[in-house]
Amino acid sequence: MANTNNEGRKFLESVHQFFDHAASYSKLDPGILAQIKTCNSVYKVSFPVEIDGRVEVFEGIRVQHSHHKLPSKGGIRFSMQVDEDEVKALATIMTFKCAVVDVPFGGAKGGVKINPRTSSVKTLEKVTRRYAAELIKRNLIGPGMDVPAPDYGTGSREMAWIADTYQALKYGETNALGCVTGKPVGQGGIRGRAEATGLGIFYGIREAFSDSDLMKKAGIEGNTMEGKRIIVQGLGNVGYNAANFCQQDGAIIIGIAEREGGIYNANGIDVAEAFKHRSETGSILNFGQCKNFENSADLLEEECDVLLPAALENQINADNAARIKAKIVAEGANGPVTRDAEKILLQKGIIIIPDLYINAGGVTVSYFEWLKNLSNVRFGRMGKRAEEASHRRLVNAIESASGKSMSTHERSLLIQGSDEISLVRSGLEDTMINAYHEIRGVMNRKDIEDMRTAAFLSAIEKIGVSYEALGIFP
């Protein structure tokens, strides 16, 4: 695959610069640090697919950044901008993202150079299955080797095609469904996966707002989501769900930026209605009483409490960083802030909640889905009714002792046992809260000013411990 994407190269350089800065705080052996930094393997392939009677050649790539834990894990993106450096950068981030939230995977990433918006469903299925077959025959995918997931330009449909292809070529393998995550629930997926990244972003931002010291530094009053002004870039799965959950908790979404432009309303935008408007008209523009921004990048420079870039990398760079007026930048996308831009933002006193923490909700719930596939049982199936019976006995005892009866609604709330989605969300919330405080602990112990360096350092130390424990073979 030709490496002609300058943005991809800049992205990889930024990731390496972030790593090098964090590694300067580590006492690990330089050789171990070098191993942690480098990509372990890169596989590139060109394959033919017959489309409407003619043969077209597509380019695919799969990068496995780290094998300190197996399987490696990372999404597959479909885009004409896919290139080697971009995928390397994304795979590298995945390694550290998994380590930050204590998900026992190495990092990986993949992509196919194809435009999913202009390709037919038939073409997408053929290309997806052929790409999967190329990975399978080289043992680059499997529940114990490398487990892809959706990314930009792909979704549950493509993951179902990959799982079916794997099952066809690995007939009889008990854990075959664990070869990929982000599948539809009916094909081995898990409830709560679709909104997981956005929900994780919400939990992370909410935890930051509860951090009095951080909010004082950012110049934000109040330790809740209530009344906080948020601008979102990207109204795809991640941006929509993150904005929606924040809005439900009292935040005011004042701006939404998309490819075709942006909309702004200081009094707030109904995210669900804006999403519906875009689905019906094909554009975010001309929604309600909102002001239009023909150039959506200009919307990122408006004043707000939280700027949430949830689209693609390198959106905040050296050219526009000085004009950013947000108090907090929460990286919903992978790598939306370049290294040069980060220096400018930090000098301005802007808090950056880094991608390798704040958007780790997707890989966290992917981990839960993988565990579900290996156990071959739905979470909550064996314990839900037993839990409800126990709660019912407790409620009955309270009513008997007090001589008062609860309403039907109160009883149902207290008695309800944990089903799959409630367990998934509980696990995700616990993961995001614990990881946040771990990062803040590193900041305090090492006297580090920014969250990204602390998050990278936390991940580097965890990965280093794994390598030291494993030893070097031979």
Short mmCIF file of C-alpha atoms in Angstrom, two decimals:
data_model
loop_
_atom_site.label_atom_id
_atom_site.label_comp_id
_atom_site.label_asym_id
_atom_site.label_seq_id
_atom_site.Cartn_x
_atom_site.Cartn_y
_atom_site.Cartn_z
CA MET A 1 0.00 0.00 0.00
CA ALA A 2 1.56 3.26 -1.11
CA ASN A 3 2.20 5.65 1.74
CA THR A 4 1.19 8.96 0.23
CA ASN A 5 -1.01 10.35 2.98
CA ASN A 6 0.87 13.22 4.62
CA GLU A 7 -1.80 13.40 7.35
CA GLY A 8 -1.12 9.77 8.24
CA ARG A 9 2.59 10.44 8.58
CA LYS A 10 1.96 13.51 10.78
CA PHE A 11 -0.44 11.46 12.91
CA LEU A 12 2.15 8.72 13.49
CA GLU A 13 4.82 11.31 14.29
CA SER A 14 2.50 12.91 16.86
CA VAL A 15 1.84 9.57 18.55
CA HIS A 16 5.58 8.85 18.72
CA GLN A 17 6.24 12.29 20.16
CA PHE A 18 3.59 11.74 22.83
CA PHE A 19 5.17 8.37 23.63
CA ASP A 20 8.73 9.72 23.80
CA HIS A 21 7.71 12.50 26.15
CA ALA A 22 5.92 10.10 28.51
CA ALA A 23 8.74 7.54 28.29
CA SER A 24 11.18 10.17 29.57
CA TYR A 25 9.51 9.77 32.98
CA SER A 26 9.98 5.97 32.96
CA LYS A 27 12.89 4.01 34.43
CA LEU A 28 12.32 1.00 32.17
CA ASP A 29 15.25 -0.38 30.16
CA PRO A 30 15.68 1.62 26.91
CA GLY A 31 15.46 -1.63 24.94
CA ILE A 32 12.08 -2.45 26.52
CA LEU A 33 10.87 1.07 25.75
CA ALA A 34 11.98 0.65 22.12
CA GLN A 35 10.04 -2.62 21.90
CA ILE A 36 6.94 -1.04 23.42
CA LYS A 37 7.09 1.81 20.90
CA THR A 38 7.55 -0.13 17.67
CA CYS A 39 4.92 -1.99 15.64
CA ASN A 40 5.48 -5.76 15.80
CA SER A 41 4.07 -6.63 12.40
CA VAL A 42 2.55 -5.01 9.32
CA TYR A 43 0.65 -7.03 6.72
CA LYS A 44 -0.35 -5.42 3.42
CA VAL A 45 -2.32 -7.12 0.69
CA SER A 46 -3.85 -6.41 -2.71
CA PHE A 47 -6.75 -8.66 -3.70
CA PRO A 48 -9.08 -8.85 -6.71
CA VAL A 49 -12.87 -8.75 -6.41
CA GLU A 50 -15.35 -9.17 -9.25
CA ILE A 51 -17.77 -6.24 -9.35
CA ASP A 52 -20.57 -6.15 -11.95
CA GLY A 53 -18.63 -8.30 -14.40
CA ARG A 54 -15.29 -6.54 -14.05
CA VAL A 55 -12.36 -7.17 -11.74
CA GLU A 56 -11.24 -4.47 -9.30
CA VAL A 57 -8.17 -4.63 -7.07
CA PHE A 58 -8.45 -3.41 -3.47
CA GLU A 59 -5.70 -2.66 -0.98
CA GLY A 60 -5.91 -3.83 2.63
CA ILE A 61 -3.69 -3.61 5.68
CA ARG A 62 -3.54 -5.08 9.19
CA VAL A 63 -1.05 -3.82 11.76
CA GLN A 64 -0.39 -5.64 15.04
CA HIS A 65 1.44 -3.16 17.23
CA SER A 66 1.99 -5.25 20.35
CA HIS A 67 1.90 -8.93 21.31
CA HIS A 68 2.67 -8.41 25.01
CA LYS A 69 -0.85 -9.75 25.53
CA LEU A 70 -2.94 -11.81 23.12
CA PRO A 71 -5.17 -11.43 21.28
CA SER A 72 -4.35 -8.07 19.78
CA LYS A 73 -7.37 -5.82 19.28
CA GLY A 74 -8.34 -2.99 16.98
CA GLY A 75 -10.91 -1.80 14.49
CA ILE A 76 -11.13 -2.01 10.71
CA ARG A 77 -11.80 1.20 8.83
CA PHE A 78 -13.04 1.57 5.27
CA SER A 79 -11.81 4.80 3.71
CA MET A 80 -10.00 6.02 0.61
CA GLN A 81 -7.55 7.79 2.96
CA VAL A 82 -6.37 4.57 4.65
CA ASP A 83 -2.58 4.27 4.55
CA GLU A 84 0.20 2.50 6.42
CA ASP A 85 1.27 5.34 8.72
CA GLU A 86 -2.30 6.11 9.75
CA VAL A 87 -3.01 2.47 10.59
CA LYS A 88 0.29 2.17 12.48
CA ALA A 89 -0.63 5.22 14.55
CA LEU A 90 -4.08 3.86 15.32
CA ALA A 91 -2.68 0.44 16.26
CA THR A 92 -0.14 2.10 18.54
CA ILE A 93 -2.85 4.08 20.32
CA MET A 94 -4.87 0.87 20.75
CA THR A 95 -2.02 -0.77 22.68
CA PHE A 96 -1.89 2.06 25.20
CA LYS A 97 -5.67 2.47 25.28
CA CYS A 98 -6.12 -1.17 26.31
CA ALA A 99 -3.44 -0.83 28.98
CA VAL A 100 -4.94 2.37 30.42
CA VAL A 101 -8.31 0.70 31.04
CA ASP A 102 -6.80 -2.68 32.02
CA VAL A 103 -8.19 -4.60 29.05
CA PRO A 104 -5.82 -7.57 28.44
CA PHE A 105 -5.24 -7.07 24.71
CA GLY A 106 -2.38 -5.95 22.54
CA GLY A 107 -3.05 -3.17 20.05
CA ALA A 108 -3.90 -3.62 16.38
CA LYS A 109 -5.70 -1.83 13.55
CA GLY A 110 -6.74 -2.53 9.99
CA GLY A 111 -8.19 -0.88 6.95
CA VAL A 112 -9.28 -1.27 3.36
CA LYS A 113 -9.00 1.47 0.76
CA ILE A 114 -12.64 1.74 -0.33
CA ASN A 115 -15.34 4.40 -0.16
CA PRO A 116 -18.20 2.86 1.86
CA ARG A 117 -20.60 5.69 0.94
CA THR A 118 -20.39 5.19 -2.82
CA SER A 119 -20.01 1.38 -2.85
CA SER A 120 -23.02 -0.93 -3.07
CA VAL A 121 -23.86 -3.31 -0.24
CA LYS A 122 -22.96 -6.20 -2.55
CA THR A 123 -19.52 -4.72 -3.21
CA LEU A 124 -18.92 -4.03 0.47
CA GLU A 125 -19.82 -7.60 1.39
CA LYS A 126 -17.50 -9.08 -1.25
CA VAL A 127 -14.61 -6.85 -0.23
CA THR A 128 -15.16 -7.46 3.49
CA ARG A 129 -15.30 -11.23 3.11
CA ARG A 130 -12.26 -11.34 0.83
CA TYR A 131 -10.26 -9.12 3.21
CA ALA A 132 -11.29 -11.41 6.08
CA ALA A 133 -10.24 -14.48 4.10
CA GLU A 134 -6.80 -12.93 3.46
CA LEU A 135 -6.36 -12.42 7.22
CA ILE A 136 -7.67 -15.89 8.09
CA LYS A 137 -5.36 -17.82 5.78
CA ARG A 138 -2.34 -16.07 7.31
CA ASN A 139 -3.56 -16.63 10.89
CA LEU A 140 -3.94 -12.87 11.41
CA ILE A 141 -7.42 -13.11 12.89
CA GLY A 142 -8.92 -15.36 15.55
CA PRO A 143 -10.26 -15.30 19.13
CA GLY A 144 -6.78 -16.00 20.52
CA MET A 145 -4.73 -14.14 17.90
CA ASP A 146 -6.25 -10.86 16.67
CA VAL A 147 -9.83 -9.65 17.16
CA PRO A 148 -11.02 -6.80 14.88
CA ALA A 149 -13.96 -4.48 15.55
CA PRO A 150 -15.82 -1.69 13.73
CA ASP A 151 -14.15 1.63 13.03
CA TYR A 152 -14.70 4.55 10.68
CA GLY A 153 -16.74 3.36 7.68
CA THR A 154 -17.65 -0.05 9.14
CA GLY A 155 -20.26 -1.32 11.58
CA SER A 156 -22.04 -4.37 12.94
CA ARG A 157 -23.00 -5.52 9.42
CA GLU A 158 -19.38 -5.83 8.31
CA MET A 159 -18.44 -7.56 11.57
CA ALA A 160 -21.19 -10.14 11.00
CA TRP A 161 -19.79 -10.83 7.51
CA ILE A 162 -16.31 -11.32 8.96
CA ALA A 163 -17.61 -13.67 11.68
CA ASP A 164 -19.54 -15.71 9.12
CA THR A 165 -16.49 -15.95 6.85
CA TYR A 166 -14.34 -17.08 9.78
CA GLN A 167 -16.88 -19.72 10.82
CA ALA A 168 -17.07 -21.03 7.23
CA LEU A 169 -13.29 -21.39 6.96
CA LYS A 170 -12.78 -22.58 10.55
CA TYR A 171 -15.75 -24.91 10.65
CA GLY A 172 -16.43 -26.43 14.06
CA GLU A 173 -14.26 -24.05 16.10
CA THR A 174 -16.13 -23.60 19.39
CA ASN A 175 -15.06 -20.02 20.00
CA ALA A 176 -15.35 -18.84 16.39
CA LEU A 177 -17.68 -15.93 17.20
CA GLY A 178 -14.91 -14.46 19.36
CA CYS A 179 -12.89 -13.69 16.20
CA VAL A 180 -14.46 -10.23 15.96
CA THR A 181 -16.48 -7.87 18.16
CA GLY A 182 -19.11 -5.25 17.43
CA LYS A 183 -21.39 -7.89 15.91
CA PRO A 184 -25.21 -7.63 15.90
CA VAL A 185 -26.71 -9.03 19.11
CA GLY A 186 -28.35 -11.86 17.16
CA GLN A 187 -24.96 -12.94 15.78
CA GLY A 188 -23.07 -13.08 19.06
CA GLY A 189 -22.86 -9.37 19.81
CA ILE A 190 -23.50 -7.79 23.19
CA ARG A 191 -26.15 -5.35 24.31
CA GLY A 192 -24.71 -1.89 24.86
CA ARG A 193 -21.84 -2.17 22.36
CA ALA A 194 -23.28 0.28 19.82
CA GLU A 195 -23.32 3.20 22.28
CA ALA A 196 -20.31 2.06 24.33
CA THR A 197 -17.73 4.58 23.09
CA GLY A 198 -20.13 7.51 23.48
CA LEU A 199 -21.27 6.33 26.91
CA GLY A 200 -17.65 5.90 28.00
CA ILE A 201 -16.95 9.48 26.89
CA PHE A 202 -19.89 10.65 29.01
CA TYR A 203 -18.61 8.76 32.07
CA GLY A 204 -15.12 10.20 31.56
CA ILE A 205 -16.29 13.81 31.17
CA ARG A 206 -18.63 13.43 34.14
CA GLU A 207 -15.76 12.14 36.27
CA ALA A 208 -13.60 15.10 35.19
CA PHE A 209 -16.35 17.53 36.22
CA SER A 210 -16.44 15.92 39.68
CA ASP A 211 -12.69 16.58 40.05
CA SER A 212 -12.60 19.88 41.98
CA ASP A 213 -8.87 20.45 41.51
CA LEU A 214 -9.06 19.94 37.75
CA MET A 215 -12.14 22.14 37.38
CA LYS A 216 -10.46 24.92 39.36
CA LYS A 217 -7.51 24.71 36.98
CA ALA A 218 -9.87 24.83 33.98
CA GLY A 219 -11.84 27.75 35.40
CA ILE A 220 -15.12 25.83 35.44
CA GLU A 221 -17.64 26.25 38.26
CA GLY A 222 -19.82 23.39 39.47
CA ASN A 223 -18.96 19.72 39.71
CA THR A 224 -21.79 18.28 37.64
CA MET A 225 -22.73 18.12 33.96
CA GLU A 226 -25.65 20.50 34.57
CA GLY A 227 -25.46 23.62 32.41
CA LYS A 228 -22.07 22.86 30.85
CA ARG A 229 -21.80 24.04 27.24
CA ILE A 230 -20.51 21.47 24.75
CA ILE A 231 -19.59 21.65 21.05
CA VAL A 232 -19.39 18.30 19.24
CA GLN A 233 -17.54 17.58 16.01
CA GLY A 234 -19.00 14.53 14.28
CA LEU A 235 -22.55 13.25 14.61
CA GLY A 236 -21.74 9.64 13.86
CA ASN A 237 -22.14 6.83 16.33
CA VAL A 238 -19.55 8.17 18.80
CA GLY A 239 -20.41 11.87 18.65
CA TYR A 240 -24.16 11.32 18.68
CA ASN A 241 -24.19 9.00 21.68
CA ALA A 242 -21.68 11.07 23.67
CA ALA A 243 -23.68 14.25 23.06
CA ASN A 244 -26.96 12.50 23.79
CA PHE A 245 -25.83 11.07 27.15
CA CYS A 246 -24.30 14.41 28.17
CA GLN A 247 -27.51 16.20 27.21
CA GLN A 248 -29.61 13.77 29.25
CA ASP A 249 -27.43 14.62 32.27
CA GLY A 250 -28.04 18.34 31.94
CA ALA A 251 -25.34 19.55 29.53
CA ILE A 252 -26.24 22.06 26.81
CA ILE A 253 -25.10 21.09 23.31
CA ILE A 254 -24.52 24.47 21.67
CA GLY A 255 -22.78 23.37 18.47
CA ILE A 256 -22.55 20.39 16.12
CA ALA A 257 -19.95 20.25 13.33
CA GLU A 258 -20.11 17.85 10.39
CA ARG A 259 -18.47 17.45 6.98
CA GLU A 260 -20.98 19.68 5.22
CA GLY A 261 -20.87 22.47 7.81
CA GLY A 262 -21.95 23.20 11.35
CA ILE A 263 -24.85 24.56 13.40
CA TYR A 264 -24.79 26.71 16.54
CA ASN A 265 -27.41 27.76 19.07
CA ALA A 266 -26.36 29.29 22.39
CA ASN A 267 -29.65 28.14 23.93
CA GLY A 268 -29.00 24.50 23.08
CA ILE A 269 -29.62 21.99 20.29
CA ASP A 270 -31.80 18.90 20.59
CA VAL A 271 -29.28 16.25 19.51
CA ALA A 272 -31.84 13.60 18.55
CA GLU A 273 -33.83 16.07 16.44
CA ALA A 274 -30.67 17.36 14.76
CA PHE A 275 -29.66 13.79 13.93
CA LYS A 276 -33.15 13.14 12.51
CA HIS A 277 -32.94 16.34 10.44
CA ARG A 278 -29.60 15.30 8.96
CA SER A 279 -30.89 11.80 8.18
CA GLU A 280 -33.90 13.25 6.36
CA THR A 281 -32.20 16.10 4.49
CA GLY A 282 -28.64 14.80 4.10
CA SER A 283 -27.23 17.89 5.83
CA ILE A 284 -26.88 19.24 9.36
CA LEU A 285 -27.40 22.78 8.03
CA ASN A 286 -30.65 24.77 8.29
CA PHE A 287 -31.83 23.06 11.46
CA GLY A 288 -34.38 24.94 13.55
CA GLN A 289 -33.23 28.31 14.88
CA CYS A 290 -29.54 27.43 14.62
CA LYS A 291 -26.90 29.60 13.00
CA ASN A 292 -25.17 27.90 10.05
CA PHE A 293 -21.40 27.57 9.76
CA GLU A 294 -20.46 26.86 6.15
CA ASN A 295 -16.95 25.87 7.27
CA SER A 296 -17.43 23.47 10.17
CA ALA A 297 -13.83 23.99 11.34
CA ASP A 298 -14.79 27.55 12.35
CA LEU A 299 -17.32 26.16 14.83
CA LEU A 300 -14.53 24.50 16.80
CA GLU A 301 -13.22 27.97 17.66
CA GLU A 302 -16.39 29.12 19.46
CA GLU A 303 -16.39 29.53 23.24
CA CYS A 304 -17.56 26.49 25.22
CA ASP A 305 -16.80 24.47 28.33
CA VAL A 306 -16.07 21.25 26.44
CA LEU A 307 -15.00 20.76 22.82
CA LEU A 308 -15.59 17.16 21.79
CA PRO A 309 -13.87 16.29 18.48
CA ALA A 310 -15.37 12.90 17.59
CA ALA A 311 -14.54 12.62 13.89
CA LEU A 312 -11.03 12.05 12.52
CA GLU A 313 -7.42 12.72 13.47
CA ASN A 314 -5.47 16.01 13.18
CA GLN A 315 -8.55 18.24 13.45
CA ILE A 316 -6.91 20.57 15.96
CA ASN A 317 -3.46 21.45 14.68
CA ALA A 318 -0.83 24.18 14.78
CA ASP A 319 -2.92 26.30 12.39
CA ASN A 320 -6.07 26.59 14.52
CA ALA A 321 -4.99 25.66 18.08
CA ALA A 322 -4.36 29.26 19.14
CA ARG A 323 -8.00 30.13 18.30
CA ILE A 324 -9.55 27.30 20.36
CA LYS A 325 -11.54 28.83 23.25
CA ALA A 326 -12.81 25.66 24.96
CA LYS A 327 -11.83 25.06 28.57
CA ILE A 328 -11.66 21.28 28.07
CA VAL A 329 -10.92 19.28 24.90
CA ALA A 330 -12.17 15.69 25.20
CA GLU A 331 -10.75 13.55 22.38
CA GLY A 332 -13.71 11.46 21.28
CA ALA A 333 -11.85 10.58 18.07
CA ASN A 334 -8.41 8.98 17.82
CA GLY A 335 -5.68 11.60 17.54
CA PRO A 336 -7.76 14.73 16.85
CA VAL A 337 -5.12 16.97 18.51
CA THR A 338 -1.59 17.02 17.08
CA ARG A 339 1.50 17.26 19.27
CA ASP A 340 2.19 20.83 18.12
CA ALA A 341 -1.42 21.82 18.83
CA GLU A 342 -1.32 20.23 22.26
CA LYS A 343 1.62 22.42 23.29
CA ILE A 344 -0.37 25.51 22.33
CA LEU A 345 -3.55 24.33 24.12
CA LEU A 346 -1.67 23.49 27.31
CA GLN A 347 0.03 26.90 27.28
CA LYS A 348 -3.45 28.44 27.11
CA GLY A 349 -4.46 26.44 30.21
CA ILE A 350 -6.86 24.17 28.30
CA ILE A 351 -7.38 20.71 29.82
CA ILE A 352 -7.04 17.83 27.33
CA ILE A 353 -8.72 14.53 28.19
CA PRO A 354 -6.75 12.18 25.90
CA ASP A 355 -8.13 9.70 23.39
CA LEU A 356 -6.38 6.70 24.90
CA TYR A 357 -8.57 7.18 27.96
CA ILE A 358 -11.74 9.03 27.03
CA ASN A 359 -12.78 6.94 23.99
CA ALA A 360 -11.77 3.56 25.45
CA GLY A 361 -15.40 2.63 26.11
CA GLY A 362 -15.62 0.83 22.77
CA VAL A 363 -12.71 -1.53 23.40
CA THR A 364 -13.86 -2.07 27.00
CA VAL A 365 -17.26 -3.34 25.92
CA SER A 366 -15.62 -5.24 23.04
CA TYR A 367 -13.69 -7.05 25.76
CA PHE A 368 -16.98 -7.92 27.45
CA GLU A 369 -18.35 -9.21 24.12
CA TRP A 370 -15.24 -11.34 23.60
CA LEU A 371 -15.65 -12.82 27.08
CA LYS A 372 -19.30 -13.55 26.29
CA ASN A 373 -18.31 -15.35 23.09
CA LEU A 374 -15.69 -17.45 24.88
CA SER A 375 -18.12 -18.42 27.64
CA ASN A 376 -20.95 -19.00 25.15
CA VAL A 377 -23.57 -17.62 27.53
CA ARG A 378 -25.35 -14.27 27.78
CA PHE A 379 -24.41 -12.13 30.77
CA GLY A 380 -27.16 -12.26 33.40
CA ARG A 381 -28.81 -15.37 32.02
CA MET A 382 -27.89 -17.65 34.92
CA GLY A 383 -28.18 -15.16 37.77
CA LYS A 384 -30.91 -12.63 36.98
CA ARG A 385 -33.89 -14.58 38.36
CA ALA A 386 -32.01 -15.79 41.43
CA GLU A 387 -31.03 -12.19 42.17
CA GLU A 388 -34.64 -11.07 41.76
CA ALA A 389 -35.86 -13.82 44.12
CA SER A 390 -33.37 -12.68 46.75
CA HIS A 391 -34.45 -9.06 46.36
CA ARG A 392 -38.12 -10.07 46.57
CA ARG A 393 -37.56 -11.85 49.88
CA LEU A 394 -35.79 -8.76 51.23
CA VAL A 395 -38.64 -6.45 50.12
CA ASN A 396 -41.22 -8.80 51.65
CA ALA A 397 -39.29 -8.78 54.93
CA ILE A 398 -39.14 -4.95 54.94
CA GLU A 399 -42.88 -4.69 54.28
CA SER A 400 -43.65 -7.25 56.99
CA ALA A 401 -41.45 -5.51 59.57
CA SER A 402 -42.70 -2.01 58.77
CA GLY A 403 -46.35 -2.89 58.25
CA LYS A 404 -46.35 -0.76 55.10
CA SER A 405 -46.66 -1.81 51.48
CA MET A 406 -44.64 -0.45 48.57
CA SER A 407 -46.20 0.59 45.28
CA THR A 408 -45.95 -1.73 42.30
CA HIS A 409 -43.43 0.64 40.70
CA GLU A 410 -41.25 0.79 43.82
CA ARG A 411 -41.28 -3.01 44.15
CA SER A 412 -40.31 -3.51 40.52
CA LEU A 413 -37.36 -1.11 40.86
CA LEU A 414 -36.04 -2.78 44.00
CA ILE A 415 -36.61 -6.34 42.86
CA GLN A 416 -35.20 -6.09 39.31
CA GLY A 417 -32.17 -8.32 38.71
CA SER A 418 -29.21 -7.40 36.52
CA ASP A 419 -29.63 -8.12 32.81
CA GLU A 420 -26.92 -7.99 30.16
CA ILE A 421 -27.07 -4.28 29.35
CA SER A 422 -27.11 -3.21 33.00
CA LEU A 423 -24.06 -5.40 33.70
CA VAL A 424 -22.26 -4.05 30.63
CA ARG A 425 -22.92 -0.45 31.60
CA SER A 426 -21.93 -1.12 35.20
CA GLY A 427 -18.64 -2.64 34.05
CA LEU A 428 -17.99 0.25 31.67
CA GLU A 429 -18.74 2.89 34.31
CA ASP A 430 -16.46 1.18 36.83
CA THR A 431 -13.68 0.91 34.23
CA MET A 432 -13.85 4.59 33.24
CA ILE A 433 -13.95 5.80 36.85
CA ASN A 434 -11.03 3.62 37.96
CA ALA A 435 -8.90 4.55 34.93
CA TYR A 436 -9.55 8.25 35.48
CA HIS A 437 -8.36 8.16 39.07
CA GLU A 438 -5.36 6.03 38.09
CA ILE A 439 -4.30 8.70 35.59
CA ARG A 440 -4.81 11.48 38.12
CA GLY A 441 -2.77 9.47 40.62
CA VAL A 442 0.14 9.29 38.16
CA MET A 443 -0.12 13.04 37.59
CA ASN A 444 0.17 13.67 41.33
CA ARG A 445 2.96 11.14 42.01
CA LYS A 446 5.13 12.12 39.05
CA ASP A 447 4.29 15.85 39.13
CA ILE A 448 2.97 15.69 35.55
CA GLU A 449 0.80 18.59 34.39
CA ASP A 450 -1.16 17.02 31.53
CA MET A 451 -3.41 13.95 31.42
CA ARG A 452 -2.05 12.53 28.16
CA THR A 453 1.49 12.16 29.43
CA ALA A 454 0.20 10.55 32.63
CA ALA A 455 -2.05 8.16 30.68
CA PHE A 456 0.80 7.16 28.34
CA LEU A 457 3.14 6.67 31.29
CA SER A 458 0.59 4.54 33.14
CA ALA A 459 0.21 2.35 30.04
CA ILE A 460 3.97 2.16 29.38
CA GLU A 461 4.66 0.97 32.94
CA LYS A 462 1.95 -1.72 32.72
CA ILE A 463 3.22 -2.99 29.36
CA GLY A 464 6.81 -2.88 30.62
CA VAL A 465 5.88 -5.08 33.57
CA SER A 466 4.38 -7.61 31.12
CA TYR A 467 7.54 -7.71 29.00
CA GLU A 468 9.80 -8.02 32.04
CA ALA A 469 7.68 -10.83 33.45
CA LEU A 470 7.61 -12.69 30.13
CA GLY A 471 11.35 -12.39 29.57
CA ILE A 472 13.06 -12.24 26.19
CA PHE A 473 12.92 -15.43 24.08
CA PRO A 474 15.28 -16.98 23.18
#
